[in-house]
Coordinates of C-alpha atoms in Angstrom, one line a residue:
M671 CA -39.8 -21.2 -19.9
K672 CA -37.0 -22.1 -19.7
F673 CA -34.2 -21.2 -23.1
S674 CA -31.1 -22.1 -24.1
V675 CA -29.2 -21.3 -27.4
L676 CA -26.9 -24.4 -26.9
N677 CA -29.4 -26.0 -28.7
R678 CA -27.7 -26.1 -31.9
G679 CA -25.4 -27.7 -30.9
Q680 CA -22.3 -25.0 -29.8
P681 CA -20.8 -26.9 -26.8
A682 CA -21.5 -24.8 -23.6
A683 CA -18.6 -26.1 -22.2
I684 CA -16.2 -23.2 -24.0
L685 CA -19.1 -20.4 -23.3
D686 CA -18.0 -21.7 -19.7
G687 CA -14.2 -22.1 -19.7
L688 CA -14.4 -18.1 -20.9
T689 CA -13.6 -15.2 -19.2
T690 CA -15.9 -13.5 -20.8
A691 CA -19.1 -13.4 -19.2
V692 CA -21.6 -13.9 -22.2
I693 CA -25.7 -13.1 -21.7
T694 CA -27.8 -14.3 -25.2
L695 CA -31.4 -12.4 -25.1
D696 CA -34.3 -13.2 -26.8
H697 CA -36.3 -10.7 -28.9
A698 CA -37.8 -9.3 -25.8
L699 CA -33.9 -9.3 -23.9
R700 CA -34.8 -12.1 -21.7
I701 CA -32.4 -14.3 -21.2
T702 CA -31.1 -17.5 -23.1
Y703 CA -27.9 -18.3 -22.2
I704 CA -25.4 -17.3 -19.6
N705 CA -21.7 -19.0 -18.3
S706 CA -19.8 -19.1 -15.1
A707 CA -18.0 -15.7 -15.4
A708 CA -21.6 -14.3 -16.0
E709 CA -22.9 -15.7 -13.0
S710 CA -19.9 -14.7 -11.3
L711 CA -19.3 -11.2 -12.1
F712 CA -23.2 -10.3 -11.1
G713 CA -23.4 -13.0 -8.7
L714 CA -27.0 -15.1 -10.7
S715 CA -27.7 -17.8 -10.3
R716 CA -28.3 -20.0 -14.3
H717 CA -31.3 -21.5 -13.2
H718 CA -33.4 -18.1 -12.0
A719 CA -32.2 -15.4 -14.7
L720 CA -32.7 -18.1 -17.9
G721 CA -36.4 -16.7 -19.1
E722 CA -36.1 -13.7 -16.3
A723 CA -35.4 -10.6 -18.5
L724 CA -32.0 -8.5 -18.7
A725 CA -33.3 -5.6 -16.6
E726 CA -34.9 -8.0 -14.2
A727 CA -32.3 -10.6 -13.7
V728 CA -29.6 -7.8 -14.2
A729 CA -30.4 -4.0 -12.2
R730 CA -27.5 -2.7 -13.5
F731 CA -28.8 -3.1 -17.6
T732 CA -31.3 -1.2 -16.7
E733 CA -30.1 2.2 -18.3
H734 CA -29.3 0.4 -20.6
E735 CA -32.4 -1.6 -21.9
P736 CA -33.2 1.5 -24.8
R737 CA -30.1 1.1 -26.5
L738 CA -30.5 -3.4 -26.2
R739 CA -33.5 -2.7 -28.1
R740 CA -31.6 -0.3 -30.7
A741 CA -30.0 -2.6 -31.1
L742 CA -32.1 -5.5 -32.1
E743 CA -34.3 -3.0 -34.5
T744 CA -31.8 -2.0 -36.6
G745 CA -30.3 -5.7 -35.9
S746 CA -26.0 -3.6 -35.8
G747 CA -24.3 -4.0 -33.0
F748 CA -22.5 -2.7 -30.7
I749 CA -19.0 -2.0 -28.4
E750 CA -19.0 0.3 -25.5
R751 CA -15.4 0.3 -23.5
E752 CA -15.3 1.8 -20.2
L753 CA -19.0 1.1 -19.7
K754 CA -20.3 2.1 -16.0
L755 CA -23.5 0.0 -14.2
H756 CA -24.6 0.8 -11.9
R757 CA -26.7 -0.1 -9.1
T758 CA -28.3 1.4 -5.7
G759 CA -26.1 0.6 -2.8
E760 CA -23.4 -1.2 -4.5
E761 CA -20.5 0.3 -6.5
P762 CA -20.0 0.5 -10.2
I763 CA -19.0 -2.3 -12.0
T764 CA -16.9 -1.4 -14.6
V765 CA -16.6 -3.2 -18.4
D766 CA -16.2 -3.4 -21.8
C767 CA -19.6 -4.3 -23.6
T768 CA -19.7 -5.6 -26.8
V769 CA -23.2 -6.4 -27.8
T770 CA -23.7 -8.6 -32.2
P771 CA -27.3 -9.9 -32.7
L772 CA -27.2 -12.8 -33.5
L773 CA -26.4 -14.4 -36.7
G774 CA -30.2 -17.0 -38.7
G775 CA -33.0 -18.0 -36.6
K776 CA -35.2 -15.9 -35.2
P777 CA -34.1 -12.8 -33.5
G778 CA -31.9 -12.2 -30.0
L779 CA -29.1 -10.3 -29.1
M780 CA -25.1 -11.6 -27.3
M781 CA -23.7 -9.6 -24.6
E782 CA -19.5 -10.1 -24.7
I783 CA -19.0 -8.0 -20.5
L784 CA -15.4 -8.5 -19.8
A785 CA -15.2 -5.9 -16.4
L786 CA -12.5 -4.4 -15.8
D787 CA -12.2 -3.2 -12.6
R788 CA -9.3 -5.2 -12.1
H789 CA -7.5 -3.4 -15.0
L790 CA -8.7 -0.6 -14.2
R791 CA -6.9 -0.9 -10.2
I792 CA -3.0 -2.5 -11.1
S793 CA -2.8 0.9 -13.6
R794 CA -3.9 3.2 -10.8
D795 CA -2.2 1.5 -8.9
E796 CA 1.4 1.6 -10.7
L797 CA 0.4 5.1 -11.4
L798 CA -0.2 5.8 -8.2
L799 CA 3.6 4.1 -6.8
T800 CA 5.3 5.8 -9.4
Q801 CA 4.5 9.5 -8.9
H802 CA 4.4 8.8 -5.1
Q803 CA 8.6 7.4 -5.8
A804 CA 9.0 10.8 -7.6
S805 CA 7.5 13.5 -5.1
R806 CA 9.6 11.6 -2.1
E807 CA 13.0 11.9 -4.8
L808 CA 11.7 14.5 -5.7
I809 CA 11.2 16.0 -1.9
R810 CA 14.5 13.7 -0.7
G811 CA 16.2 15.5 -3.2
L812 CA 14.9 19.6 -2.5
A813 CA 15.7 18.5 2.1
H814 CA 18.9 17.7 1.8
E815 CA 19.3 21.2 -0.4
I816 CA 17.8 22.7 2.2
K817 CA 19.4 21.1 5.5
N818 CA 22.5 22.7 4.2
P819 CA 22.6 26.0 5.1
L820 CA 20.3 25.6 7.4
G821 CA 22.3 24.5 10.0
G822 CA 25.0 27.2 9.4
I823 CA 21.9 29.9 9.2
R824 CA 21.1 28.3 12.7
G825 CA 25.8 28.6 13.5
A826 CA 25.9 31.5 12.7
A827 CA 23.2 32.6 15.1
Q828 CA 24.5 31.2 17.4
L829 CA 28.2 32.7 17.3
L830 CA 26.2 36.2 17.3
E831 CA 24.9 34.8 19.9
R832 CA 28.2 34.4 22.2
E833 CA 29.5 38.2 19.6
Y834 CA 26.5 40.4 21.1
P835 CA 25.2 38.8 24.8
D836 CA 22.8 40.7 25.7
S837 CA 19.5 40.9 25.7
E838 CA 18.7 43.4 22.6
H839 CA 21.2 42.2 20.3
R840 CA 19.7 38.1 21.5
E841 CA 16.0 38.0 20.5
Y842 CA 17.8 38.7 17.2
T843 CA 19.7 35.8 17.2
R844 CA 16.5 33.5 19.3
V845 CA 14.7 34.4 16.7
I846 CA 16.8 33.1 13.3
I847 CA 17.2 29.9 16.3
R848 CA 13.9 29.6 17.1
E849 CA 12.7 29.7 13.3
A850 CA 16.3 27.5 11.8
D851 CA 14.9 24.8 13.7
R852 CA 10.9 25.0 13.3
L853 CA 12.3 24.3 9.2
Q854 CA 14.3 21.5 10.1
N855 CA 11.5 20.4 12.0
L856 CA 9.5 20.9 8.6
V857 CA 11.9 19.9 6.8
D858 CA 13.2 16.4 9.1
R859 CA 8.7 16.0 8.1
L860 CA 9.3 15.9 5.0
L861 CA 12.0 13.4 4.3
G862 CA 8.8 11.0 7.0
P863 CA 10.7 8.9 8.9
N864 CA 14.6 7.7 9.3
R865 CA 14.5 4.3 9.9
L866 CA 13.6 0.5 8.3
P867 CA 11.0 -1.3 10.0
Q868 CA 11.3 -3.0 12.4
K869 CA 8.7 -6.3 11.5
A870 CA 7.2 -9.1 13.7
D871 CA 4.2 -10.6 14.5
V872 CA 1.6 -7.8 15.4
N873 CA -2.5 -8.7 15.7
V874 CA -3.5 -5.4 13.0
H875 CA -7.0 -5.3 15.9
Q876 CA -5.1 -4.5 18.5
I877 CA -3.4 -1.4 16.2
L878 CA -6.5 -0.9 15.4
E879 CA -7.8 -0.3 18.9
H880 CA -5.0 1.8 19.9
V881 CA -5.4 3.9 17.6
R882 CA -9.4 4.0 17.9
Q883 CA -8.4 4.9 21.9
L884 CA -6.8 7.9 20.9
V885 CA -9.3 8.7 18.1
E886 CA -11.7 8.0 20.1
A887 CA -10.4 10.9 23.2
E888 CA -9.4 14.1 20.5
A889 CA -13.1 13.6 19.0
P890 CA -15.9 15.6 19.7
S891 CA -18.7 14.4 21.6
G892 CA -21.2 13.6 18.5
I893 CA -18.3 11.6 17.1
V894 CA -18.5 8.0 17.0
V895 CA -15.8 5.4 16.2
L896 CA -17.5 2.1 15.4
R897 CA -16.2 -1.2 14.5
D898 CA -16.5 -3.9 11.7
Y899 CA -13.5 -6.9 12.2
D900 CA -13.9 -9.9 10.6
P901 CA -11.7 -12.5 14.3
S902 CA -10.4 -14.9 11.7
I903 CA -7.2 -12.9 10.3
P904 CA -4.1 -13.9 11.1
E905 CA -1.3 -12.0 12.7
V906 CA 0.9 -9.5 9.2
H907 CA 4.6 -8.9 9.6
A908 CA 4.4 -5.5 10.4
D909 CA 6.5 -2.8 13.0
R910 CA 3.7 -1.6 15.2
E911 CA 4.7 1.0 15.4
Q912 CA 4.8 2.1 11.8
L913 CA 1.3 1.3 11.4
I914 CA 0.0 2.4 14.2
Q915 CA 1.5 6.0 12.9
A916 CA 0.4 5.4 9.2
T917 CA -3.6 4.2 11.1
L918 CA -3.2 7.5 12.7
N919 CA -3.1 10.0 10.7
V920 CA -5.4 8.4 8.5
S921 CA -8.4 8.3 10.7
R922 CA -7.1 12.1 12.0
N923 CA -7.7 12.5 8.0
A924 CA -11.6 11.4 8.6
L925 CA -12.1 13.4 11.8
Q926 CA -10.7 16.6 10.6
A927 CA -13.2 16.2 7.7
L928 CA -16.0 15.9 9.9
G929 CA -15.2 18.3 12.4
A930 CA -16.8 21.5 10.8
K931 CA -20.3 20.1 11.3
G932 CA -19.3 18.9 14.7
S933 CA -20.8 14.8 13.9
G934 CA -20.5 12.3 12.3
M935 CA -19.5 8.9 11.8
I936 CA -16.3 6.7 11.4
V937 CA -16.5 3.2 11.0
L938 CA -12.6 1.0 11.5
R939 CA -13.4 -2.1 9.2
T940 CA -11.3 -5.3 8.8
R941 CA -10.4 -7.5 6.2
T942 CA -9.3 -10.0 3.2
R943 CA -8.1 -10.3 0.2
R944 CA -7.0 -12.8 -2.3
Q945 CA -5.6 -12.7 -5.4
I946 CA -5.0 -9.5 -5.1
T947 CA -2.7 -7.5 -6.8
I948 CA -0.9 -4.5 -5.1
G949 CA 2.4 -2.2 -6.8
G950 CA 2.2 -5.4 -9.3
R951 CA 3.4 -7.7 -7.9
R952 CA 0.2 -10.6 -7.1
H953 CA -0.1 -11.6 -3.9
K954 CA -2.5 -14.9 -2.2
L955 CA -3.9 -13.1 0.8
A956 CA -4.5 -10.0 2.0
I957 CA -5.0 -7.8 5.2
Q958 CA -7.4 -4.1 3.8
V959 CA -8.3 -2.5 6.3
D960 CA -10.6 0.8 5.9
I961 CA -11.1 3.5 7.5
E962 CA -13.9 5.4 6.2
D963 CA -16.3 8.3 7.2
N964 CA -19.7 9.7 6.6
G965 CA -18.3 13.0 6.5
P966 CA -18.6 15.3 2.6
G967 CA -16.1 13.3 0.9
I968 CA -12.8 15.2 -1.2
A969 CA -13.5 17.8 -3.8
P970 CA -12.7 16.1 -7.0
T971 CA -9.3 18.2 -8.6
M972 CA -7.7 17.2 -4.7
M973 CA -8.0 13.5 -5.3
E974 CA -5.4 12.6 -7.6
K975 CA -3.7 14.9 -5.6
I976 CA -4.2 14.1 -1.7
F977 CA -0.9 11.6 -1.9
Y978 CA 1.3 14.3 -2.1
P979 CA 2.8 16.8 0.6
M980 CA 2.5 20.1 0.8
V981 CA -1.4 19.2 -0.1
T982 CA -3.6 20.5 1.6
T983 CA -7.8 22.3 1.7
R984 CA -7.5 23.0 5.5
A985 CA -5.5 26.4 6.7
E986 CA -4.4 24.9 9.9
G987 CA -2.9 21.6 7.8
T988 CA 1.0 20.7 7.3
G989 CA -0.2 18.0 4.2
L990 CA 2.0 15.7 5.1
G991 CA -0.4 13.5 7.2
L992 CA -1.0 10.1 4.2
P993 CA 1.3 11.3 2.0
I994 CA 3.1 10.3 5.3
A995 CA 0.4 7.2 5.8
Q996 CA 1.0 6.2 2.1
Y997 CA 5.3 6.6 2.3
L998 CA 4.7 4.0 5.6
I999 CA 2.5 1.6 4.1
H1000 CA 4.8 1.3 1.0
S1001 CA 7.1 0.7 2.8
H1002 CA 5.2 -2.8 4.1
G1003 CA 5.0 -3.6 0.4
G1004 CA 1.6 -2.4 1.3
L1005 CA -0.7 0.9 -0.5
I1006 CA -3.3 2.6 0.4
E1007 CA -6.6 4.3 -2.1
C1008 CA -8.9 6.3 -1.9
Q1009 CA -12.4 6.0 -3.0
S1010 CA -14.9 9.6 -1.9
Q1011 CA -18.3 10.5 -3.1
P1012 CA -20.6 13.0 -1.1
G1013 CA -21.4 11.5 2.1
R1014 CA -19.2 8.5 2.3
T1015 CA -15.4 8.8 1.9
V1016 CA -13.0 5.0 2.2
F1017 CA -9.2 5.3 2.7
S1018 CA -7.8 1.3 1.4
M1019 CA -5.1 0.2 3.0
F1020 CA -3.5 -3.6 1.9
L1021 CA -1.3 -4.8 3.1
P1022 CA 0.1 -8.5 2.0
L1023 CA 0.0 -11.1 3.6
G1024 CA 2.5 -14.1 4.0
E1025 CA 5.0 -14.6 0.0
S1026 CA 3.7 -12.4 -3.3
S1027 CA 3.3 -14.9 -6.0

C-alpha cells in the first residue's frame, strides 16, 4: 500500500523545491513522503520508496533505526550535527539531521536532512590552501636567509683552496664546497620551480600514460598499474612538464607506500566534475585525476601534515614530493586532496576547465 502525508493539503511543490531532503515516516518507520532533494541525495525513486521501511529503502539509516523508534515512543525529536551515514562499499555521507514528531493524527516522524559534504569540503580546501600558502611564505623567507651565508661559505672555501693548493688542505675545502652545494640543491627544491607555468592545450591522458610508463619501470614485479580513464575529457590549458612532475610525485608516493610489501595495485583514474568549488572559486567544469593505491594507508595523525615540507614517515624520504605537487597544481588554479584508510588511499587532483563562474 502506498502512502502520502500530503493529502492534508500541504503543497508538495513547496517541499519539492527545498534543497533540504525531507522524509516522513509512519508509526512503523515506513516512508510516507520523500521530496526531490531526498531522492537525489540517496539515489531513490519516490515511486519505489513510498511504503517501504526506511532501513530497507535507505540502508544508510539502518544503524540509526533504534533512535528513531525511541523518538516515536517518547514523542520527542532530536538534532544530530555532522552525522555520518555509512553504507557498505560506498563513501559515508555527512549530514545535519533534524527529526520532529508529526503533530495531530497518526504518530509519525519528519526527517530533515541537510547534506554537508560540499560545505565541509570547501572549508577543508580553504584551510588547506591557507596552510599551504603560509608554509610557502615561511619556507621562502627561510630559504633566502640560508642562501646568502651559504654562498659566502662556498666562496670562502674556494679562496682557501686557491691559497692552499696542496692535497691535504684541498680535501677539506672540497668537503665544504660539496656540502654547500648539497644544501643549495635542497634549498632550491624547497623553493620549488622558479618559473611560471608555460601553458598550452594538453591531453591529460597523454600525461598520465607518460607517468604510468615511468612508474611501471620503477615498480617491483608484484605491483600493477591500472587505468580507468574517461575518454570524453577535453584538453586542459596547462604546463605539460609541471603536470607530469606533480602526477609523478604523487604516483611515486603511492609506489613507495606499496614498496614495503612488494606487491599491490595503483589505479590512475580520470573523471569530470561539474559545478565544483576549488579554493573558494566555483567552476562549471573541472578534471579530477585520482591516484589510488591499496597500501597500508596514512595514519590519521599524519593526514593534516602530509602537504607540509620535510614531513615524511620514511627514513630515506625528503618530504618534498607532495608539497611540490600541491604547489604545481595550485599554480594551475587547482588543488590536491587526500582520503585514506587501510587498504585504500586516494589522492585527487582537481584542475579547472575554462573560466570560473
